[in-house]
Amino acid sequence: MSFLKRLFGGGSKSSDPEGMYFYIRAHKTGEVIRVRLHRQNDLSQTDDLQGYFARKIVVGQKSFDRLEAYFEFDRNRRFVSGEVTGGELVEREDYEAYLAAQAQQSSSG
């Protein structure tokens, strides 16, 4: 379960209690993109009423390639699984490392 918390930034008190954050690495560019889902507004109930799902089209800043993310949640709106076409889910630490590398590149060049 700790992997799931690290994956979308859970586990700490936040000033955004309704937000769930996921991190996606685009296969084509390597860019890591942060995606926010709102617990109440972005989740749709499944047809069998046993859980929720969300679909997001994600576009990074490096490229206009579109990634499609699909997330599944249980009936308590807890993350169960995710799938990304054109990319992969990564952890928050990967996002922070990507941002640090981008900042270092811009300051040295």
mmCIF file of N, CA, C and O in Angstrom:
data_model
loop_
_atom_site.group_PDB
_atom_site.id
_atom_site.type_symbol
_atom_site.label_atom_id
_atom_site.label_comp_id
_atom_site.label_asym_id
_atom_site.label_seq_id
_atom_site.Cartn_x
_atom_site.Cartn_y
_atom_site.Cartn_z
ATOM 1 N N MET A 1 0.812 -1.190 0.000
ATOM 2 C CA MET A 1 0.000 0.000 0.000
ATOM 3 C C MET A 1 0.858 1.257 0.000
ATOM 4 O O MET A 1 0.448 2.287 -0.517
ATOM 5 N N SER A 2 2.053 1.191 0.598
ATOM 6 C CA SER A 2 2.901 2.379 0.607
ATOM 7 C C SER A 2 3.295 2.778 -0.810
ATOM 8 O O SER A 2 3.481 3.948 -1.096
ATOM 9 N N PHE A 3 3.437 1.796 -1.712
ATOM 10 C CA PHE A 3 3.727 2.118 -3.109
ATOM 11 C C PHE A 3 2.608 2.975 -3.682
ATOM 12 O O PHE A 3 2.857 3.962 -4.356
ATOM 13 N N LEU A 4 1.368 2.613 -3.395
ATOM 14 C CA LEU A 4 0.239 3.378 -3.912
ATOM 15 C C LEU A 4 0.232 4.791 -3.335
ATOM 16 O O LEU A 4 -0.062 5.750 -4.042
ATOM 17 N N LYS A 5 0.579 4.933 -2.056
ATOM 18 C CA LYS A 5 0.635 6.270 -1.463
ATOM 19 C C LYS A 5 1.730 7.094 -2.110
ATOM 20 O O LYS A 5 1.554 8.267 -2.388
ATOM 21 N N ARG A 6 2.902 6.483 -2.344
ATOM 22 C CA ARG A 6 3.994 7.208 -2.984
ATOM 23 C C ARG A 6 3.653 7.528 -4.427
ATOM 24 O O ARG A 6 4.054 8.548 -4.963
ATOM 25 N N LEU A 7 2.902 6.639 -5.061
ATOM 26 C CA LEU A 7 2.567 6.810 -6.466
ATOM 27 C C LEU A 7 1.773 8.085 -6.697
ATOM 28 O O LEU A 7 2.028 8.823 -7.629
ATOM 29 N N PHE A 8 0.807 8.351 -5.825
ATOM 30 C CA PHE A 8 0.013 9.552 -6.072
ATOM 31 C C PHE A 8 0.016 10.527 -4.909
ATOM 32 O O PHE A 8 -0.871 11.339 -4.736
ATOM 33 N N GLY A 9 1.101 10.502 -4.149
ATOM 34 C CA GLY A 9 1.331 11.559 -3.175
ATOM 35 C C GLY A 9 0.483 11.485 -1.930
ATOM 36 O O GLY A 9 0.332 12.471 -1.245
ATOM 37 N N GLY A 10 -0.084 10.340 -1.618
ATOM 38 C CA GLY A 10 -0.895 10.218 -0.422
ATOM 39 C C GLY A 10 -0.039 10.068 0.816
ATOM 40 O O GLY A 10 1.174 9.993 0.761
ATOM 41 N N GLY A 11 -0.693 9.996 1.964
ATOM 42 C CA GLY A 11 0.012 9.709 3.190
ATOM 43 C C GLY A 11 0.344 10.928 4.036
ATOM 44 O O GLY A 11 0.700 10.782 5.182
ATOM 45 N N SER A 12 0.246 12.122 3.527
ATOM 46 C CA SER A 12 0.525 13.300 4.334
ATOM 47 C C SER A 12 -0.666 14.249 4.264
ATOM 48 O O SER A 12 -1.399 14.265 3.290
ATOM 49 N N LYS A 13 -0.826 15.025 5.317
ATOM 50 C CA LYS A 13 -1.908 16.008 5.321
ATOM 51 C C LYS A 13 -1.597 17.061 4.278
ATOM 52 O O LYS A 13 -0.496 17.536 4.157
ATOM 53 N N SER A 14 -2.598 17.420 3.520
ATOM 54 C CA SER A 14 -2.380 18.342 2.416
ATOM 55 C C SER A 14 -3.381 19.487 2.503
ATOM 56 O O SER A 14 -4.449 19.358 3.093
ATOM 57 N N SER A 15 -3.030 20.592 1.882
ATOM 58 C CA SER A 15 -3.964 21.708 1.816
ATOM 59 C C SER A 15 -4.977 21.482 0.689
ATOM 60 O O SER A 15 -5.799 22.338 0.424
ATOM 61 N N ASP A 16 -4.896 20.334 0.033
ATOM 62 C CA ASP A 16 -5.799 19.975 -1.062
ATOM 63 C C ASP A 16 -6.399 18.593 -0.779
ATOM 64 O O ASP A 16 -6.070 17.620 -1.438
ATOM 65 N N PRO A 17 -7.287 18.487 0.221
ATOM 66 C CA PRO A 17 -7.793 17.171 0.614
ATOM 67 C C PRO A 17 -8.623 16.470 -0.456
ATOM 68 O O PRO A 17 -8.750 15.252 -0.440
ATOM 69 N N GLU A 18 -9.191 17.211 -1.387
ATOM 70 C CA GLU A 18 -9.992 16.595 -2.445
ATOM 71 C C GLU A 18 -9.159 16.218 -3.666
ATOM 72 O O GLU A 18 -9.657 15.578 -4.581
ATOM 73 N N GLY A 19 -7.909 16.629 -3.692
ATOM 74 C CA GLY A 19 -7.056 16.336 -4.838
ATOM 75 C C GLY A 19 -6.276 15.046 -4.660
ATOM 76 O O GLY A 19 -5.786 14.743 -3.573
ATOM 77 N N MET A 20 -6.190 14.280 -5.740
ATOM 78 C CA MET A 20 -5.342 13.089 -5.792
ATOM 79 C C MET A 20 -4.350 13.343 -6.914
ATOM 80 O O MET A 20 -4.750 13.697 -8.027
ATOM 81 N N TYR A 21 -3.079 13.164 -6.636
ATOM 82 C CA TYR A 21 -2.053 13.468 -7.621
ATOM 83 C C TYR A 21 -1.401 12.185 -8.123
ATOM 84 O O TYR A 21 -1.049 11.310 -7.328
ATOM 85 N N PHE A 22 -1.265 12.117 -9.430
ATOM 86 C CA PHE A 22 -0.611 10.996 -10.087
ATOM 87 C C PHE A 22 0.504 11.558 -10.949
ATOM 88 O O PHE A 22 0.463 12.718 -11.355
ATOM 89 N N TYR A 23 1.479 10.735 -11.238
ATOM 90 C CA TYR A 23 2.644 11.173 -12.011
ATOM 91 C C TYR A 23 2.842 10.210 -13.164
ATOM 92 O O TYR A 23 2.860 8.996 -12.984
ATOM 93 N N ILE A 24 2.985 10.787 -14.360
ATOM 94 C CA ILE A 24 3.064 9.987 -15.586
ATOM 95 C C ILE A 24 4.325 10.360 -16.345
ATOM 96 O O ILE A 24 4.606 11.544 -16.553
ATOM 97 N N ARG A 25 5.086 9.349 -16.742
ATOM 98 C CA ARG A 25 6.257 9.569 -17.596
ATOM 99 C C ARG A 25 5.875 9.218 -19.022
ATOM 100 O O ARG A 25 5.426 8.105 -19.307
ATOM 101 N N ALA A 26 6.038 10.193 -19.929
ATOM 102 C CA ALA A 26 5.740 9.979 -21.348
ATOM 103 C C ALA A 26 6.856 9.133 -21.949
ATOM 104 O O ALA A 26 8.035 9.435 -21.763
ATOM 105 N N HIS A 27 6.491 8.068 -22.639
ATOM 106 C CA HIS A 27 7.494 7.206 -23.261
ATOM 107 C C HIS A 27 8.306 7.943 -24.310
ATOM 108 O O HIS A 27 9.514 7.764 -24.407
ATOM 109 N N LYS A 28 7.669 8.782 -25.090
ATOM 110 C CA LYS A 28 8.335 9.419 -26.227
ATOM 111 C C LYS A 28 9.367 10.463 -25.799
ATOM 112 O O LYS A 28 10.459 10.527 -26.347
ATOM 113 N N THR A 29 9.033 11.288 -24.810
ATOM 114 C CA THR A 29 9.906 12.407 -24.432
ATOM 115 C C THR A 29 10.617 12.209 -23.095
ATOM 116 O O THR A 29 11.563 12.929 -22.794
ATOM 117 N N GLY A 30 10.129 11.299 -22.258
ATOM 118 C CA GLY A 30 10.696 11.127 -20.925
ATOM 119 C C GLY A 30 10.189 12.149 -19.927
ATOM 120 O O GLY A 30 10.534 12.109 -18.749
ATOM 121 N N GLU A 31 9.362 13.075 -20.392
ATOM 122 C CA GLU A 31 8.814 14.090 -19.507
ATOM 123 C C GLU A 31 7.921 13.437 -18.447
ATOM 124 O O GLU A 31 7.174 12.508 -18.733
ATOM 125 N N VAL A 32 8.016 13.936 -17.211
ATOM 126 C CA VAL A 32 7.166 13.448 -16.128
ATOM 127 C C VAL A 32 6.152 14.545 -15.828
ATOM 128 O O VAL A 32 6.509 15.688 -15.554
ATOM 129 N N ILE A 33 4.883 14.183 -15.896
ATOM 130 C CA ILE A 33 3.775 15.137 -15.810
ATOM 131 C C ILE A 33 2.940 14.825 -14.574
ATOM 132 O O ILE A 33 2.603 13.660 -14.321
ATOM 133 N N ARG A 34 2.595 15.865 -13.830
ATOM 134 C CA ARG A 34 1.721 15.689 -12.664
ATOM 135 C C ARG A 34 0.275 15.856 -13.113
ATOM 136 O O ARG A 34 -0.071 16.802 -13.818
ATOM 137 N N VAL A 35 -0.577 14.933 -12.670
ATOM 138 C CA VAL A 35 -2.001 14.944 -13.013
ATOM 139 C C VAL A 35 -2.802 14.991 -11.711
ATOM 140 O O VAL A 35 -2.547 14.215 -10.797
ATOM 141 N N ARG A 36 -3.753 15.912 -11.648
ATOM 142 C CA ARG A 36 -4.613 16.021 -10.468
ATOM 143 C C ARG A 36 -6.013 15.538 -10.808
ATOM 144 O O ARG A 36 -6.586 15.923 -11.824
ATOM 145 N N LEU A 37 -6.539 14.706 -9.923
ATOM 146 C CA LEU A 37 -7.936 14.287 -10.008
ATOM 147 C C LEU A 37 -8.658 14.797 -8.766
ATOM 148 O O LEU A 37 -8.123 14.711 -7.660
ATOM 149 N N HIS A 38 -9.857 15.312 -8.940
ATOM 150 C CA HIS A 38 -10.689 15.750 -7.826
ATOM 151 C C HIS A 38 -11.558 14.563 -7.408
ATOM 152 O O HIS A 38 -12.241 13.957 -8.241
ATOM 153 N N ARG A 39 -11.513 14.227 -6.125
ATOM 154 C CA ARG A 39 -12.225 13.036 -5.619
ATOM 155 C C ARG A 39 -13.717 13.040 -5.941
ATOM 156 O O ARG A 39 -14.303 11.994 -6.173
ATOM 157 N N GLN A 40 -14.343 14.201 -5.924
ATOM 158 C CA GLN A 40 -15.785 14.259 -6.135
ATOM 159 C C GLN A 40 -16.166 14.556 -7.583
ATOM 160 O O GLN A 40 -17.143 14.022 -8.089
ATOM 161 N N ASN A 41 -15.409 15.396 -8.264
ATOM 162 C CA ASN A 41 -15.814 15.855 -9.595
ATOM 163 C C ASN A 41 -15.271 15.024 -10.750
ATOM 164 O O ASN A 41 -15.894 14.975 -11.810
ATOM 165 N N ASP A 42 -14.101 14.425 -10.598
ATOM 166 C CA ASP A 42 -13.471 13.738 -11.728
ATOM 167 C C ASP A 42 -13.768 12.241 -11.798
ATOM 168 O O ASP A 42 -13.491 11.619 -12.815
ATOM 169 N N LEU A 43 -14.301 11.667 -10.743
ATOM 170 C CA LEU A 43 -14.553 10.228 -10.733
ATOM 171 C C LEU A 43 -15.989 9.934 -11.156
ATOM 172 O O LEU A 43 -16.929 10.587 -10.707
ATOM 173 N N SER A 44 -16.128 8.946 -12.030
ATOM 174 C CA SER A 44 -17.448 8.489 -12.481
ATOM 175 C C SER A 44 -17.698 7.103 -11.915
ATOM 176 O O SER A 44 -16.788 6.283 -11.836
ATOM 177 N N GLN A 45 -18.931 6.837 -11.558
ATOM 178 C CA GLN A 45 -19.273 5.532 -11.010
ATOM 179 C C GLN A 45 -19.304 4.489 -12.117
ATOM 180 O O GLN A 45 -19.745 4.767 -13.234
ATOM 181 N N THR A 46 -18.822 3.286 -11.803
ATOM 182 C CA THR A 46 -18.845 2.198 -12.770
ATOM 183 C C THR A 46 -20.282 1.729 -12.983
ATOM 184 O O THR A 46 -21.156 1.970 -12.153
ATOM 185 N N ASP A 47 -20.513 1.052 -14.087
ATOM 186 C CA ASP A 47 -21.869 0.578 -14.409
ATOM 187 C C ASP A 47 -22.406 -0.383 -13.351
ATOM 188 O O ASP A 47 -23.609 -0.405 -13.093
ATOM 189 N N ASP A 48 -21.525 -1.174 -12.743
ATOM 190 C CA ASP A 48 -21.981 -2.133 -11.733
ATOM 191 C C ASP A 48 -22.092 -1.522 -10.336
ATOM 192 O O ASP A 48 -22.431 -2.202 -9.378
ATOM 193 N N LEU A 49 -21.806 -0.222 -10.221
ATOM 194 C CA LEU A 49 -21.899 0.533 -8.969
ATOM 195 C C LEU A 49 -20.953 0.018 -7.881
ATOM 196 O O LEU A 49 -21.132 0.306 -6.709
ATOM 197 N N GLN A 50 -19.911 -0.712 -8.276
ATOM 198 C CA GLN A 50 -18.968 -1.282 -7.316
ATOM 199 C C GLN A 50 -17.701 -0.453 -7.157
ATOM 200 O O GLN A 50 -16.825 -0.809 -6.385
ATOM 201 N N GLY A 51 -17.578 0.629 -7.898
ATOM 202 C CA GLY A 51 -16.386 1.455 -7.809
ATOM 203 C C GLY A 51 -16.502 2.676 -8.698
ATOM 204 O O GLY A 51 -17.592 3.037 -9.147
ATOM 205 N N TYR A 52 -15.356 3.289 -8.942
ATOM 206 C CA TYR A 52 -15.286 4.507 -9.738
ATOM 207 C C TYR A 52 -14.143 4.408 -10.736
ATOM 208 O O TYR A 52 -13.241 3.588 -10.579
ATOM 209 N N PHE A 53 -14.170 5.270 -11.727
ATOM 210 C CA PHE A 53 -13.084 5.342 -12.693
ATOM 211 C C PHE A 53 -12.936 6.784 -13.153
ATOM 212 O O PHE A 53 -13.823 7.620 -12.953
ATOM 213 N N ALA A 54 -11.791 7.064 -13.754
ATOM 214 C CA ALA A 54 -11.558 8.381 -14.348
ATOM 215 C C ALA A 54 -10.674 8.199 -15.568
ATOM 216 O O ALA A 54 -9.788 7.339 -15.578
ATOM 217 N N ARG A 55 -10.938 8.979 -16.586
ATOM 218 C CA ARG A 55 -10.102 9.045 -17.787
ATOM 219 C C ARG A 55 -9.617 10.473 -17.926
ATOM 220 O O ARG A 55 -10.371 11.413 -17.756
ATOM 221 N N LYS A 56 -8.339 10.596 -18.272
ATOM 222 C CA LYS A 56 -7.770 11.926 -18.485
ATOM 223 C C LYS A 56 -6.906 11.884 -19.739
ATOM 224 O O LYS A 56 -6.171 10.922 -19.963
ATOM 225 N N ILE A 57 -7.008 12.913 -20.537
ATOM 226 C CA ILE A 57 -6.078 13.121 -21.642
ATOM 227 C C ILE A 57 -5.017 14.061 -21.090
ATOM 228 O O ILE A 57 -5.325 15.138 -20.582
ATOM 229 N N VAL A 58 -3.766 13.645 -21.203
ATOM 230 C CA VAL A 58 -2.661 14.374 -20.601
ATOM 231 C C VAL A 58 -1.730 14.863 -21.705
ATOM 232 O O VAL A 58 -1.354 14.095 -22.584
ATOM 233 N N VAL A 59 -1.376 16.129 -21.642
ATOM 234 C CA VAL A 59 -0.434 16.725 -22.592
ATOM 235 C C VAL A 59 0.646 17.425 -21.780
ATOM 236 O O VAL A 59 0.336 18.228 -20.896
ATOM 237 N N GLY A 60 1.894 17.114 -22.079
ATOM 238 C CA GLY A 60 2.997 17.732 -21.358
ATOM 239 C C GLY A 60 3.396 19.068 -21.958
ATOM 240 O O GLY A 60 2.801 19.541 -22.921
ATOM 241 N N GLN A 61 4.430 19.659 -21.387
ATOM 242 C CA GLN A 61 4.925 20.941 -21.873
ATOM 243 C C GLN A 61 5.987 20.774 -22.957
ATOM 244 O O GLN A 61 6.205 21.680 -23.742
ATOM 245 N N LYS A 62 6.655 19.622 -22.997
ATOM 246 C CA LYS A 62 7.706 19.395 -23.990
ATOM 247 C C LYS A 62 7.156 19.039 -25.363
ATOM 248 O O LYS A 62 7.781 19.294 -26.373
ATOM 249 N N SER A 63 6.032 18.392 -25.360
ATOM 250 C CA SER A 63 5.485 17.874 -26.606
ATOM 251 C C SER A 63 3.965 17.984 -26.545
ATOM 252 O O SER A 63 3.380 18.007 -25.473
ATOM 253 N N PHE A 64 3.356 18.029 -27.689
ATOM 254 C CA PHE A 64 1.897 18.060 -27.715
ATOM 255 C C PHE A 64 1.310 16.669 -27.908
ATOM 256 O O PHE A 64 0.132 16.527 -28.210
ATOM 257 N N ASP A 65 2.141 15.644 -27.728
ATOM 258 C CA ASP A 65 1.627 14.276 -27.791
ATOM 259 C C ASP A 65 0.603 14.081 -26.685
ATOM 260 O O ASP A 65 0.790 14.531 -25.559
ATOM 261 N N ARG A 66 -0.459 13.385 -27.024
ATOM 262 C CA ARG A 66 -1.521 13.138 -26.065
ATOM 263 C C ARG A 66 -1.358 11.754 -25.459
ATOM 264 O O ARG A 66 -1.200 10.771 -26.162
ATOM 265 N N LEU A 67 -1.406 11.698 -24.136
ATOM 266 C CA LEU A 67 -1.386 10.444 -23.399
ATOM 267 C C LEU A 67 -2.773 10.241 -22.817
ATOM 268 O O LEU A 67 -3.409 11.200 -22.375
ATOM 269 N N GLU A 68 -3.253 9.011 -22.844
ATOM 270 C CA GLU A 68 -4.552 8.741 -22.230
ATOM 271 C C GLU A 68 -4.336 7.931 -20.964
ATOM 272 O O GLU A 68 -3.724 6.871 -20.993
ATOM 273 N N ALA A 69 -4.830 8.464 -19.844
ATOM 274 C CA ALA A 69 -4.705 7.799 -18.552
ATOM 275 C C ALA A 69 -6.080 7.306 -18.111
ATOM 276 O O ALA A 69 -7.081 8.009 -18.248
ATOM 277 N N TYR A 70 -6.102 6.091 -17.589
ATOM 278 C CA TYR A 70 -7.330 5.490 -17.071
ATOM 279 C C TYR A 70 -7.056 5.019 -15.655
ATOM 280 O O TYR A 70 -6.094 4.281 -15.416
ATOM 281 N N PHE A 71 -7.862 5.448 -14.705
ATOM 282 C CA PHE A 71 -7.670 5.123 -13.300
ATOM 283 C C PHE A 71 -8.906 4.399 -12.775
ATOM 284 O O PHE A 71 -10.030 4.765 -13.114
ATOM 285 N N GLU A 72 -8.689 3.416 -11.914
ATOM 286 C CA GLU A 72 -9.793 2.697 -11.271
ATOM 287 C C GLU A 72 -9.698 2.892 -9.768
ATOM 288 O O GLU A 72 -8.599 2.903 -9.199
ATOM 289 N N PHE A 73 -10.880 3.017 -9.132
ATOM 290 C CA PHE A 73 -10.976 3.238 -7.698
ATOM 291 C C PHE A 73 -12.025 2.304 -7.111
ATOM 292 O O PHE A 73 -12.965 1.898 -7.809
ATOM 293 N N ASP A 74 -11.900 1.996 -5.829
ATOM 294 C CA ASP A 74 -12.903 1.158 -5.181
ATOM 295 C C ASP A 74 -14.115 2.015 -4.803
ATOM 296 O O ASP A 74 -14.161 3.210 -5.089
ATOM 297 N N ARG A 75 -15.065 1.420 -4.147
ATOM 298 C CA ARG A 75 -16.304 2.146 -3.815
ATOM 299 C C ARG A 75 -16.080 3.258 -2.797
ATOM 300 O O ARG A 75 -16.915 4.137 -2.641
ATOM 301 N N ASN A 76 -14.917 3.240 -2.114
ATOM 302 C CA ASN A 76 -14.558 4.308 -1.177
ATOM 303 C C ASN A 76 -13.644 5.357 -1.811
ATOM 304 O O ASN A 76 -13.028 6.144 -1.109
ATOM 305 N N ARG A 77 -13.549 5.307 -3.138
ATOM 306 C CA ARG A 77 -12.752 6.252 -3.928
ATOM 307 C C ARG A 77 -11.257 6.145 -3.648
ATOM 308 O O ARG A 77 -10.518 7.110 -3.772
ATOM 309 N N ARG A 78 -10.813 4.954 -3.256
ATOM 310 C CA ARG A 78 -9.389 4.704 -3.071
ATOM 311 C C ARG A 78 -8.822 4.109 -4.348
ATOM 312 O O ARG A 78 -9.438 3.230 -4.961
ATOM 313 N N PHE A 79 -7.650 4.571 -4.733
ATOM 314 C CA PHE A 79 -6.986 4.134 -5.955
ATOM 315 C C PHE A 79 -6.746 2.625 -5.937
ATOM 316 O O PHE A 79 -6.266 2.079 -4.958
ATOM 317 N N VAL A 80 -7.097 1.960 -7.052
ATOM 318 C CA VAL A 80 -6.887 0.523 -7.203
ATOM 319 C C VAL A 80 -5.833 0.248 -8.272
ATOM 320 O O VAL A 80 -4.887 -0.494 -8.042
ATOM 321 N N SER A 81 -6.009 0.842 -9.449
ATOM 322 C CA SER A 81 -5.054 0.603 -10.530
ATOM 323 C C SER A 81 -5.129 1.731 -11.553
ATOM 324 O O SER A 81 -6.085 2.494 -11.585
ATOM 325 N N GLY A 82 -4.111 1.783 -12.387
ATOM 326 C CA GLY A 82 -4.072 2.791 -13.433
ATOM 327 C C GLY A 82 -3.336 2.272 -14.645
ATOM 328 O O GLY A 82 -2.504 1.380 -14.543
ATOM 329 N N GLU A 83 -3.663 2.853 -15.782
ATOM 330 C CA GLU A 83 -3.064 2.454 -17.051
ATOM 331 C C GLU A 83 -2.884 3.711 -17.894
ATOM 332 O O GLU A 83 -3.750 4.576 -17.920
ATOM 333 N N VAL A 84 -1.744 3.788 -18.588
ATOM 334 C CA VAL A 84 -1.472 4.963 -19.409
ATOM 335 C C VAL A 84 -1.073 4.500 -20.807
ATOM 336 O O VAL A 84 -0.156 3.706 -20.963
ATOM 337 N N THR A 85 -1.767 5.002 -21.811
ATOM 338 C CA THR A 85 -1.406 4.739 -23.201
ATOM 339 C C THR A 85 -0.377 5.780 -23.606
ATOM 340 O O THR A 85 -0.647 6.978 -23.550
ATOM 341 N N GLY A 86 0.821 5.319 -23.975
ATOM 342 C CA GLY A 86 1.884 6.236 -24.375
ATOM 343 C C GLY A 86 2.780 6.668 -23.233
ATOM 344 O O GLY A 86 3.638 7.521 -23.401
ATOM 345 N N GLY A 87 2.580 6.071 -22.068
ATOM 346 C CA GLY A 87 3.381 6.432 -20.908
ATOM 347 C C GLY A 87 3.210 5.418 -19.799
ATOM 348 O O GLY A 87 2.651 4.340 -20.004
ATOM 349 N N GLU A 88 3.702 5.783 -18.623
ATOM 350 C CA GLU A 88 3.591 4.889 -17.470
ATOM 351 C C GLU A 88 3.432 5.704 -16.201
ATOM 352 O O GLU A 88 3.890 6.853 -16.123
ATOM 353 N N LEU A 89 2.755 5.130 -15.219
ATOM 354 C CA LEU A 89 2.645 5.760 -13.914
ATOM 355 C C LEU A 89 3.981 5.613 -13.198
ATOM 356 O O LEU A 89 4.588 4.547 -13.225
ATOM 357 N N VAL A 90 4.424 6.695 -12.585
ATOM 358 C CA VAL A 90 5.656 6.671 -11.803
ATOM 359 C C VAL A 90 5.370 7.292 -10.447
ATOM 360 O O VAL A 90 4.270 7.798 -10.197
ATOM 361 N N GLU A 91 6.363 7.305 -9.588
ATOM 362 C CA GLU A 91 6.187 7.838 -8.242
ATOM 363 C C GLU A 91 6.498 9.325 -8.177
ATOM 364 O O GLU A 91 7.133 9.884 -9.066
ATOM 365 N N ARG A 92 6.053 9.938 -7.107
ATOM 366 C CA ARG A 92 6.282 11.370 -6.902
ATOM 367 C C ARG A 92 7.773 11.698 -6.918
ATOM 368 O O ARG A 92 8.185 12.740 -7.433
ATOM 369 N N GLU A 93 8.591 10.808 -6.385
ATOM 370 C CA GLU A 93 10.035 11.026 -6.372
ATOM 371 C C GLU A 93 10.592 11.148 -7.788
ATOM 372 O O GLU A 93 11.520 11.919 -8.034
ATOM 373 N N ASP A 94 10.036 10.414 -8.729
ATOM 374 C CA ASP A 94 10.458 10.517 -10.131
ATOM 375 C C ASP A 94 10.125 11.898 -10.691
ATOM 376 O O ASP A 94 10.896 12.482 -11.444
ATOM 377 N N TYR A 95 8.969 12.411 -10.322
ATOM 378 C CA TYR A 95 8.554 13.743 -10.753
ATOM 379 C C TYR A 95 9.488 14.807 -10.178
ATOM 380 O O TYR A 95 9.945 15.696 -10.893
ATOM 381 N N GLU A 96 9.791 14.696 -8.885
ATOM 382 C CA GLU A 96 10.677 15.665 -8.250
ATOM 383 C C GLU A 96 12.080 15.612 -8.848
ATOM 384 O O GLU A 96 12.711 16.649 -9.055
ATOM 385 N N ALA A 97 12.573 14.404 -9.150
ATOM 386 C CA ALA A 97 13.891 14.263 -9.779
ATOM 387 C C ALA A 97 13.877 14.877 -11.176
ATOM 388 O O ALA A 97 14.844 15.528 -11.586
ATOM 389 N N TYR A 98 12.801 14.691 -11.902
ATOM 390 C CA TYR A 98 12.673 15.279 -13.241
ATOM 391 C C TYR A 98 12.703 16.800 -13.155
ATOM 392 O O TYR A 98 13.405 17.463 -13.924
ATOM 393 N N LEU A 99 11.946 17.369 -12.214
ATOM 394 C CA LEU A 99 11.940 18.828 -12.051
ATOM 395 C C LEU A 99 13.322 19.350 -11.676
ATOM 396 O O LEU A 99 13.765 20.389 -12.192
ATOM 397 N N ALA A 100 14.010 18.649 -10.793
ATOM 398 C CA ALA A 100 15.357 19.070 -10.383
ATOM 399 C C ALA A 100 16.312 19.042 -11.571
ATOM 400 O O ALA A 100 17.122 19.952 -11.751
ATOM 401 N N ALA A 101 16.215 18.002 -12.396
ATOM 402 C CA ALA A 101 17.075 17.895 -13.575
ATOM 403 C C ALA A 101 16.770 19.019 -14.561
ATOM 404 O O ALA A 101 17.693 19.590 -15.157
ATOM 405 N N GLN A 102 15.497 19.362 -14.722
ATOM 406 C CA GLN A 102 15.120 20.454 -15.627
ATOM 407 C C GLN A 102 15.651 21.794 -15.115
ATOM 408 O O GLN A 102 16.129 22.617 -15.893
ATOM 409 N N ALA A 103 15.573 22.004 -13.807
ATOM 410 C CA ALA A 103 16.070 23.247 -13.220
ATOM 411 C C ALA A 103 17.579 23.347 -13.385
ATOM 412 O O ALA A 103 18.111 24.419 -13.675
ATOM 413 N N GLN A 104 18.269 22.238 -13.224
ATOM 414 C CA GLN A 104 19.721 22.231 -13.362
ATOM 415 C C GLN A 104 20.115 22.514 -14.823
ATOM 416 O O GLN A 104 21.041 23.267 -15.086
ATOM 417 N N GLN A 105 19.374 21.925 -15.764
ATOM 418 C CA GLN A 105 19.654 22.180 -17.176
ATOM 419 C C GLN A 105 19.449 23.645 -17.537
ATOM 420 O O GLN A 105 20.233 24.227 -18.272
ATOM 421 N N SER A 106 18.397 24.233 -17.021
ATOM 422 C CA SER A 106 18.109 25.631 -17.388
ATOM 423 C C SER A 106 19.099 26.599 -16.731
ATOM 424 O O SER A 106 19.394 27.649 -17.287
ATOM 425 N N SER A 107 19.634 26.238 -15.564
ATOM 426 C CA SER A 107 20.593 27.139 -14.904
ATOM 427 C C SER A 107 22.006 26.993 -15.480
ATOM 428 O O SER A 107 22.794 27.925 -15.389
ATOM 429 N N SER A 108 22.292 25.842 -16.078
ATOM 430 C CA SER A 108 23.649 25.640 -16.635
ATOM 431 C C SER A 108 23.717 25.956 -18.116
ATOM 432 O O SER A 108 24.782 25.981 -18.699
ATOM 433 N N GLY A 109 22.591 26.165 -18.742
ATOM 434 C CA GLY A 109 22.648 26.387 -20.189
ATOM 435 C C GLY A 109 21.981 27.577 -20.613
ATOM 436 O O GLY A 109 21.924 28.570 -20.938
#
